[in-house]
Tab-separated table of C-alpha atoms and ligand atoms in Angstrom:
chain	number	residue	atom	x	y	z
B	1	UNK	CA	0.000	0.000	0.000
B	2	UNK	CA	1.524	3.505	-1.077
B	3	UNK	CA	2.228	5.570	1.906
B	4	UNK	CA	0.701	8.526	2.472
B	5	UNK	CA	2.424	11.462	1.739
B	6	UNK	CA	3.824	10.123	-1.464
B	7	UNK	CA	4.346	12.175	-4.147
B	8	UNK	CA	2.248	12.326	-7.045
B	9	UNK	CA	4.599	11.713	-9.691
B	10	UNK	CA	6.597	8.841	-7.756
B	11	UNK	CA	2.858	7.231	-7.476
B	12	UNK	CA	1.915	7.535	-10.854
B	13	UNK	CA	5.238	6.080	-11.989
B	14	UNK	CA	4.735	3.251	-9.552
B	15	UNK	CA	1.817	2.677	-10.959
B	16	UNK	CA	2.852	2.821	-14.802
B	17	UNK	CA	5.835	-0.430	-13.225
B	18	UNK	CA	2.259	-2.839	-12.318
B	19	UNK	CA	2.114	-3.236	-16.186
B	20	UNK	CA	5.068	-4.289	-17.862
B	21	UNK	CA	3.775	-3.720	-21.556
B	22	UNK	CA	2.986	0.048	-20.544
B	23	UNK	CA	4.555	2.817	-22.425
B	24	UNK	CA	4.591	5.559	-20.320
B	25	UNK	CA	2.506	7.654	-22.372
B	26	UNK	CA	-0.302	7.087	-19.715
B	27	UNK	CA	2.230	8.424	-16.779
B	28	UNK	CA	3.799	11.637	-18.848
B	29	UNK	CA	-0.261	12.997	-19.856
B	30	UNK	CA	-1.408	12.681	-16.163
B	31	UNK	CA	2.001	14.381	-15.546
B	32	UNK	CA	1.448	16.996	-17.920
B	33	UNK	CA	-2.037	17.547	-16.412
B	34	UNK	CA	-0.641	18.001	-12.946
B	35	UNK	CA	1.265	20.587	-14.053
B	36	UNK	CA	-1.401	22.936	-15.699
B	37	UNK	CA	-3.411	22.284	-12.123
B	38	UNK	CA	-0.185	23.882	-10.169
B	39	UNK	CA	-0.124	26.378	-12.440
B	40	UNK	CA	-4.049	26.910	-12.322
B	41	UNK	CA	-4.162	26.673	-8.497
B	42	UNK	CA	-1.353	29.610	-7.847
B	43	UNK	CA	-2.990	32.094	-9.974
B	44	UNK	CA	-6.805	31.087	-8.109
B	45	UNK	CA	-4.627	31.983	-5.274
B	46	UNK	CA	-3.854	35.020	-6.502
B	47	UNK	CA	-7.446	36.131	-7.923
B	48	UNK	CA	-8.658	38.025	-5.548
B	49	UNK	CA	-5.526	40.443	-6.055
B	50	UNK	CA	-5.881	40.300	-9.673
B	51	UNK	CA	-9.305	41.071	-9.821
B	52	UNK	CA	-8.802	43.917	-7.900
B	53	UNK	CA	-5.785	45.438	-9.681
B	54	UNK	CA	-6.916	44.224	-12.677
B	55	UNK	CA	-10.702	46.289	-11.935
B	56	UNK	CA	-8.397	49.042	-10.910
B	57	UNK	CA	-5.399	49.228	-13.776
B	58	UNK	CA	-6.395	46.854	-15.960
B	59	UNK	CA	-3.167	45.584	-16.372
B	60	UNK	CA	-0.803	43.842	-13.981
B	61	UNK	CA	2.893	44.604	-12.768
B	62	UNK	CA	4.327	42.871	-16.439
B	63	UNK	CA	2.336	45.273	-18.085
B	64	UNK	CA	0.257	42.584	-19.569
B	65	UNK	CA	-3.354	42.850	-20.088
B	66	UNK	CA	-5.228	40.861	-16.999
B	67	UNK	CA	-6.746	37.957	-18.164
B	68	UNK	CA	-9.724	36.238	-17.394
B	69	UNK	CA	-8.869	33.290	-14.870
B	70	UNK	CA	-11.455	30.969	-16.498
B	71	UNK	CA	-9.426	31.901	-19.814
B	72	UNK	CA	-6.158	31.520	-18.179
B	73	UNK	CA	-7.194	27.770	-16.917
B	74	UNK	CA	-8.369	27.043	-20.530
B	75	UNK	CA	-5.089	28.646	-22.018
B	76	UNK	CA	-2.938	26.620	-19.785
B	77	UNK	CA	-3.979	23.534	-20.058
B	78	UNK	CA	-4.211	24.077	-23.884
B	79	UNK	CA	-0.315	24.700	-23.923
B	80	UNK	CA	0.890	22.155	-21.735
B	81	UNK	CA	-1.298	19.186	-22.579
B	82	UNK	CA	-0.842	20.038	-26.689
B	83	UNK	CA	3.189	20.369	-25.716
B	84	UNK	CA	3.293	16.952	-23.750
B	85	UNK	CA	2.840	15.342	-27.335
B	86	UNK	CA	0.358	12.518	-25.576
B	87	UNK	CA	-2.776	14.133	-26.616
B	88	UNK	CA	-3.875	13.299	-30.489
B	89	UNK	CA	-7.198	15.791	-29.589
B	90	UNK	CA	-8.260	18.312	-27.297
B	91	UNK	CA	-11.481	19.289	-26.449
B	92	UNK	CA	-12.439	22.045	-24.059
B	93	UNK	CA	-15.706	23.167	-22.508
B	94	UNK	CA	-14.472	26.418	-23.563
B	95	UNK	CA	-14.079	26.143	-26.885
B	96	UNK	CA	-16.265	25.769	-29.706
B	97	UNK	CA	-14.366	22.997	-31.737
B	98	UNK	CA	-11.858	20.286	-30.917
B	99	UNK	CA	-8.405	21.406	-31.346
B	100	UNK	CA	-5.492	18.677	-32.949
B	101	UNK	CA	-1.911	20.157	-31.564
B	102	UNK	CA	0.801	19.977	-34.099
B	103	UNK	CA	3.044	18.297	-31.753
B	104	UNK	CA	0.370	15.578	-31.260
B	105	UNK	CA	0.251	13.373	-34.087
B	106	UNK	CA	1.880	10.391	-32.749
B	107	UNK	CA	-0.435	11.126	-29.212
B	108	UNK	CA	-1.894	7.671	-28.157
B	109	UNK	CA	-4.839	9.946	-25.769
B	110	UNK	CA	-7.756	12.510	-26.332
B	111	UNK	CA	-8.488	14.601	-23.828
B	112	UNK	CA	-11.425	16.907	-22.895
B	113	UNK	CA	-11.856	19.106	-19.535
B	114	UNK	CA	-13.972	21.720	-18.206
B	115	UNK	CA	-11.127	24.219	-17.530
B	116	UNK	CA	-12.581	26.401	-14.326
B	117	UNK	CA	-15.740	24.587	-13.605
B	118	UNK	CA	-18.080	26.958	-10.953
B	119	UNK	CA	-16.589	30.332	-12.342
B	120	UNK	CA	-19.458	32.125	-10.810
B	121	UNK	CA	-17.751	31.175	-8.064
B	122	UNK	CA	-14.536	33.231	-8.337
B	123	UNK	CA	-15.058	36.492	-7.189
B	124	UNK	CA	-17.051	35.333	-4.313
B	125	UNK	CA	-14.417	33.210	-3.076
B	126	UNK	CA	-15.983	30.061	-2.743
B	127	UNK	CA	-14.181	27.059	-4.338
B	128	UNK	CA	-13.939	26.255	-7.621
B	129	UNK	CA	-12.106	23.416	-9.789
B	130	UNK	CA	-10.646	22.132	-12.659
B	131	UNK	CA	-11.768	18.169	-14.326
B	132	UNK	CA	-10.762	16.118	-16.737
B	133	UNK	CA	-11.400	12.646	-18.609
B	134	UNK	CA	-9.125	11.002	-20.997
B	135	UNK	CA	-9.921	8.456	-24.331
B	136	UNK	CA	-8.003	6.218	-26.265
B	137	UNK	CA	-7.125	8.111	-29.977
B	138	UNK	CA	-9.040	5.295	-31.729
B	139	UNK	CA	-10.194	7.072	-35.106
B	140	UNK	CA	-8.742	10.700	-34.929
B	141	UNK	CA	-11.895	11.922	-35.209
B	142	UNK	CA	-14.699	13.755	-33.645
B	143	UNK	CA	-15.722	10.422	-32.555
B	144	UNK	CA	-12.923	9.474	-30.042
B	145	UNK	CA	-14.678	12.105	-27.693
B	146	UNK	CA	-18.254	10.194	-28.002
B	147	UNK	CA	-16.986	6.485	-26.852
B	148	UNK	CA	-18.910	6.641	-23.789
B	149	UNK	CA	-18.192	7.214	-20.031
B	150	UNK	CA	-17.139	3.399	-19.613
B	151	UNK	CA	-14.284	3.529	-21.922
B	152	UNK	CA	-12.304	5.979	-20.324
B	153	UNK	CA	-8.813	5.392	-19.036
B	154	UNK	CA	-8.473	7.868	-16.574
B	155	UNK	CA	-10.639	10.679	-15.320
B	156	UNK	CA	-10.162	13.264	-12.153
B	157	UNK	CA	-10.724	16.271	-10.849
B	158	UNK	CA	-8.580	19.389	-8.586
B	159	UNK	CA	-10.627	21.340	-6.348
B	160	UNK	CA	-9.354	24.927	-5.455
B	161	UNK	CA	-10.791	25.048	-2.037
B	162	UNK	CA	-9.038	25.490	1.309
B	163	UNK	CA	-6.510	23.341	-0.128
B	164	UNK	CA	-5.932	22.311	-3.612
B	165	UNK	CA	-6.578	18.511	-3.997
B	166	UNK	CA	-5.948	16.359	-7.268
B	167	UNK	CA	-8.335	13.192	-7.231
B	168	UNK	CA	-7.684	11.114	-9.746
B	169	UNK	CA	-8.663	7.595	-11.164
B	170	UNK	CA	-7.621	4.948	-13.926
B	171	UNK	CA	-9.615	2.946	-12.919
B	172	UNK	CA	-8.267	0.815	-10.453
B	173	UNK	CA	-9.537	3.132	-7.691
B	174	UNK	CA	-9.742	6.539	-6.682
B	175	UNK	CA	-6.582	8.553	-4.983
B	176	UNK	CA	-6.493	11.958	-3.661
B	177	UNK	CA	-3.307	14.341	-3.093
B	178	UNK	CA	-3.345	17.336	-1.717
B	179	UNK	CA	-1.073	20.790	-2.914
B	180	UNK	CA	1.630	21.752	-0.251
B	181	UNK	CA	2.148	25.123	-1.592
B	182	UNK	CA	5.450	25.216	0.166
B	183	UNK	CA	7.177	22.712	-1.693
B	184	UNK	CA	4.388	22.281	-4.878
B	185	UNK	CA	4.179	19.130	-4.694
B	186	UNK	CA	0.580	17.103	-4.948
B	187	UNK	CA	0.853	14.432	-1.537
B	188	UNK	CA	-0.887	11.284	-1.352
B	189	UNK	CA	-3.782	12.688	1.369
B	190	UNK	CA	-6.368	10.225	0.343
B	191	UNK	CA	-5.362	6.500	-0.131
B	192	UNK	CA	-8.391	4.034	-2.026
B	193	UNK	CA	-11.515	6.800	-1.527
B	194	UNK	CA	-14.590	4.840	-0.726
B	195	UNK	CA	-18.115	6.823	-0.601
B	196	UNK	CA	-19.911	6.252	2.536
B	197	UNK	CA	-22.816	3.476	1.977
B	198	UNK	CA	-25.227	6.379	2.509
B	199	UNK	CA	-25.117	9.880	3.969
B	200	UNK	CA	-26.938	12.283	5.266
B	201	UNK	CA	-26.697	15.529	2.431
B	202	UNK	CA	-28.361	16.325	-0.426
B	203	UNK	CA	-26.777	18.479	-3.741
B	204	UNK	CA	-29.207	20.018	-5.979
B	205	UNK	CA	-29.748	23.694	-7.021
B	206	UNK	CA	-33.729	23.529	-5.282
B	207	UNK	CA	-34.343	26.714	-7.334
B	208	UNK	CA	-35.209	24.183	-10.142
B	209	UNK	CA	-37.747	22.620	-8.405
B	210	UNK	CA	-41.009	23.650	-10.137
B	211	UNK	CA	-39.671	22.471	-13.663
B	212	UNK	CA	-38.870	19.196	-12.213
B	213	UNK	CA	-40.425	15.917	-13.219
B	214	UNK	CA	-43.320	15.567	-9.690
B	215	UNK	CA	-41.155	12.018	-9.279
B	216	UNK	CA	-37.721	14.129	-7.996
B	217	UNK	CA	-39.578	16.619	-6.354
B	218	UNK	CA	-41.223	13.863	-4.208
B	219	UNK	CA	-37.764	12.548	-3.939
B	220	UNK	CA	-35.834	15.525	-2.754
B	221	UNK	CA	-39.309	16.177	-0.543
B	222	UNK	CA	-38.926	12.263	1.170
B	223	UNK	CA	-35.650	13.143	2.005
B	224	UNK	CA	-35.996	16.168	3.737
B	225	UNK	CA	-39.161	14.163	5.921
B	226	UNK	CA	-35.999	12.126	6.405
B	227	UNK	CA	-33.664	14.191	8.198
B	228	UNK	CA	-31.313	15.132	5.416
B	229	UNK	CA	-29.733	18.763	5.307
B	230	UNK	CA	-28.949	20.334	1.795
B	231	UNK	CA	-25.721	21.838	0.313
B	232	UNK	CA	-25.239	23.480	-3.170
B	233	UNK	CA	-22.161	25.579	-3.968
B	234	UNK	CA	-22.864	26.014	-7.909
B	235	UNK	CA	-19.607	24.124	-7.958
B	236	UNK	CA	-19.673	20.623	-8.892
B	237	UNK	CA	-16.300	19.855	-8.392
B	238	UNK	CA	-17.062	21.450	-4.418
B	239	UNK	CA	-20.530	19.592	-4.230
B	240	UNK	CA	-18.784	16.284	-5.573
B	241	UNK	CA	-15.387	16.311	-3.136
B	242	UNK	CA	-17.947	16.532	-0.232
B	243	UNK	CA	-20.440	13.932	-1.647
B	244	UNK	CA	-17.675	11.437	-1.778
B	245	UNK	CA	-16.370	12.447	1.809
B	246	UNK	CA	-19.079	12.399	3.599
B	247	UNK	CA	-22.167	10.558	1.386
B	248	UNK	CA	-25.373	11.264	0.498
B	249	UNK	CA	-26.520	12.254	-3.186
B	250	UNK	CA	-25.662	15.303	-6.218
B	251	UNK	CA	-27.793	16.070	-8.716
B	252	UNK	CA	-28.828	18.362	-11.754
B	253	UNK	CA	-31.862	17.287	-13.038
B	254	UNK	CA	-33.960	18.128	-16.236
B	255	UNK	CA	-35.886	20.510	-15.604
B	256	UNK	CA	-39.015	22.557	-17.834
B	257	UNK	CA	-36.198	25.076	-19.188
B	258	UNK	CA	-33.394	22.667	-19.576
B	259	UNK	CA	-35.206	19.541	-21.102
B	260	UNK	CA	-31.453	18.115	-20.600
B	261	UNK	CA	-30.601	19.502	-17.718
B	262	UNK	CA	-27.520	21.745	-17.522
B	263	UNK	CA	-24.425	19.588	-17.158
B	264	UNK	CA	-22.156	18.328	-20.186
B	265	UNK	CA	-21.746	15.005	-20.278
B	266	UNK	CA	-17.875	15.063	-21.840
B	267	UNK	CA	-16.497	17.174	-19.705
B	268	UNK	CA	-18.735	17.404	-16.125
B	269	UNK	CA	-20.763	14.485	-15.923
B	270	UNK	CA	-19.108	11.483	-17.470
B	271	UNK	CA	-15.685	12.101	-15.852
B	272	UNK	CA	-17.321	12.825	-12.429
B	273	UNK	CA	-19.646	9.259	-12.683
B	274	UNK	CA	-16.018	7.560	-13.208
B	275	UNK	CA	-15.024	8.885	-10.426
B	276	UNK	CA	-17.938	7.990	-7.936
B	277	UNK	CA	-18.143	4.565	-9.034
B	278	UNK	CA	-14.432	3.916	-8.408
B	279	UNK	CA	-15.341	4.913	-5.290
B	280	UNK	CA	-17.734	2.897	-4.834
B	281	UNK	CA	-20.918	4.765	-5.811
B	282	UNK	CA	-22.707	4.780	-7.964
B	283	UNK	CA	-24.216	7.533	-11.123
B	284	UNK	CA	-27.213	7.483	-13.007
B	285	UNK	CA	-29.309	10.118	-15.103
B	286	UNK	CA	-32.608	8.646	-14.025
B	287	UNK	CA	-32.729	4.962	-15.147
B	288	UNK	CA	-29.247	3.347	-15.497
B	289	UNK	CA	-25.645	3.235	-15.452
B	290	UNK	CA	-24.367	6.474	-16.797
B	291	UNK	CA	-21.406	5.433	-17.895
B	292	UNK	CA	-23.003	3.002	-20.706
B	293	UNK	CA	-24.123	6.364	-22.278
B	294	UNK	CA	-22.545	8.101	-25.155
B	295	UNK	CA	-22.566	11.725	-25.849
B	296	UNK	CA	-24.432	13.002	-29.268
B	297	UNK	CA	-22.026	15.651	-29.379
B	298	UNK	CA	-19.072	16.659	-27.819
B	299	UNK	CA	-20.717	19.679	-25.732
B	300	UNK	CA	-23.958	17.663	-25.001
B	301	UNK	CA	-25.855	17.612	-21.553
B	302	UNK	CA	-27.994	15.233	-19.179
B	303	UNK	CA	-29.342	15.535	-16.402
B	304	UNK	CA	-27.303	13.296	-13.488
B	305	UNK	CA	-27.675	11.865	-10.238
B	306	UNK	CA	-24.976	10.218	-8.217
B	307	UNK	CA	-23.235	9.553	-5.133
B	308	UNK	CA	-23.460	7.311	-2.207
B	309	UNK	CA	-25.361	3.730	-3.324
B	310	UNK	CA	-28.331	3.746	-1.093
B	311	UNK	CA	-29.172	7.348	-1.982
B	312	UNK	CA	-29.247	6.075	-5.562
B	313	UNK	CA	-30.663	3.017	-5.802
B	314	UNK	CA	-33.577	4.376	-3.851
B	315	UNK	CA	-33.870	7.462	-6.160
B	316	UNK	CA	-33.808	4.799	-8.772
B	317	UNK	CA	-36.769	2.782	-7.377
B	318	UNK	CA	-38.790	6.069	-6.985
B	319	UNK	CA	-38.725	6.969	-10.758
B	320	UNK	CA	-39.771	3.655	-11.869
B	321	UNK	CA	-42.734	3.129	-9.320
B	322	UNK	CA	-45.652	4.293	-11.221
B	323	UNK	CA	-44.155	5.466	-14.535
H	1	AFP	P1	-20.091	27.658	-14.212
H	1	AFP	O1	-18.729	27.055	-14.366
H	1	AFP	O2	-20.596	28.321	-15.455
H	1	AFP	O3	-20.185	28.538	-12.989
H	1	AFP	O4	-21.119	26.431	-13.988
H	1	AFP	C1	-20.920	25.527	-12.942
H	1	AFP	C2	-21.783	24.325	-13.176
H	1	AFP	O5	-21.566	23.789	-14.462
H	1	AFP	C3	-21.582	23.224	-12.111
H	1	AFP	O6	-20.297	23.216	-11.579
H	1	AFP	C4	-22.635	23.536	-11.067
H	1	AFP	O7	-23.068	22.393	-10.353
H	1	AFP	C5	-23.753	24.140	-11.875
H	1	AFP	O8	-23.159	24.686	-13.059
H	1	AFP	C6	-24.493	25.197	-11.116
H	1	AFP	O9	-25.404	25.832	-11.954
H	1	AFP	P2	-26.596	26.737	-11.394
H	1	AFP	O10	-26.025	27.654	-10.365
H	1	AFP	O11	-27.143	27.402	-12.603
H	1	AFP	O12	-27.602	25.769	-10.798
């Protein structure tokens, strides 16, 4: 068993040794992906500054214009994943089309993330995060980002939150490290996550409520008779960390405006449903496995419900009674 404490890289090289045949492609993305999140996670450190020299001179001390930190997230992981040469495709929740780096063509991996997922959330100072999900390149097409959630070989998240932690999965469980600024390095914090059986919390942006199918609201409704408090940052990556810490259910459902509810599939949902059900969990959008779906499109949504099991098989057994 690793020890805690371990660093990132040494882990994920340890790993990479448990298969003979690998090539270390694998080991030098994830790398290269760790890298854009310490990147990411000093400048959310520095945000509050920035947005208030930036408001003020709107420049900083370089002289350069201030960007956007949602665009700096998407920018930096752009440059660093399309330099590792891993990645044969890129696609980002930011950007309209897929991109196909120059230095990728002999990239074995596509990759998609959602660069600064809960950017509402930044100049209120409440967390925010960065996730990602990787593919086999299988036809160097559009395609490779529509295999569906269960053929992904690795998927994870960083929250920016107190601390900065890097949960990550491929799957053969779920780790967690956590930033120590001092030395910026990513330390095993979190050995083998497992979701608690059941919790007592519920996710869900309640605002919805009047669009939603009668079935959830008399879910949600149950749950309160039962004792359960609610939680919603507008964060997934927040709302997720603490669903798989401490149990309980997430969920963005359809609602009357949003027939499909509001989360993308690629680069929100599908990654984040990997990631609960290495833990343990388990992630549905109302009647199955969500991982045996496959996106339309690469910036396609669904509605999603998932964390701890008995939270979701009994949300399961509600929509089916009496439809
Ligand atoms: P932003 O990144 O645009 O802030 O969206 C965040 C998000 O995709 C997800 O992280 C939240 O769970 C969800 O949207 C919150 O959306 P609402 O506040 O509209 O319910």
């Amino acid at each position: 068993m690793p020890n805690i404490g371990m660093d990132i890289n040494r882990y994920i090289l340890e790993e990479e040794r448990k298969y003979p045949s690998a090539t270390g492609s694998l080991s030098i993305a994830l790398m290269a992906i760790e890298t854009a999140t310490k990147i990411i996670s000093s400048h959310v450190r520095m945000a509050g500054l920035a947005e208030i020299f930036g408001k003020a001179m709107k420049t900083n001390v370089q002289g350069e214009e201030v960007q956007k930190l949602d665009e700096f997230a998407n920018n930096v992981l752009v440059r660093i994943l399309s330099d590792s040469g891993q990645f044969y495709a890129i696609a980002s929740e930011e950007l309209d089309d897929v991109i196909y780096p120059e230095k990728g063509h002999e990239g074995r991996y596509v990759v998609a993330f959602d660069p600064l997922d809960g950017s509402s959330n930044i100049e209120v100072n409440v967390s925010i995060g960065t996730i990602f999900s990787i593919y086999r390149k299988n036809t160097g097409t559009q395609e490779d980002f529509l295999q569906g959630g269960d053929k992904q070989i690795a998927a994870g998240y960083v929250v920016y939150g107190s601390s900065s932690v890097f949960v990550y999965t491929t799957g053969t469980g779920l780790n967690a490290f956590t930033l120590d600024p001092s030395v910026g390095l990513f330390l095993l914090s979190h050995n083998d996550m497992r979701i608690p059986e059941s919790g007592k919390i519920y996710s869900v942006n309640e605002s919805n409520s009047k669009g939603w199918d009668k079935r959830i609201r008399d879910y949600f409704d149950a749950l309160k008779d039962e004792g359960y408090t609610a939680r919603f940052s507008g964060t997934m990556v927040a709302d997720v960390h603490r669903t798989l810490l401490k149990g309980g259910i997430f969920a963005y459902p359809a609602d009357t405006k949003s027939k499909k509810g509001k989360l993308r599939m690629l680069y929100e949902v599908l990654p984040m449903s990997m990631i609960v059900e290495q833990a343990g969990g388990m992630a549905t959008e109302g009647k199955g496995d969500i991982l045996q779906a496959k996106p339309e499109e690469i910036h396609s949504r669904t509605p999603v419900f998932l964390g701890s099991r008995k939270e979701i098989v009994q949300f399961m057994n509600t929509q089916f009674k009496n439809a």
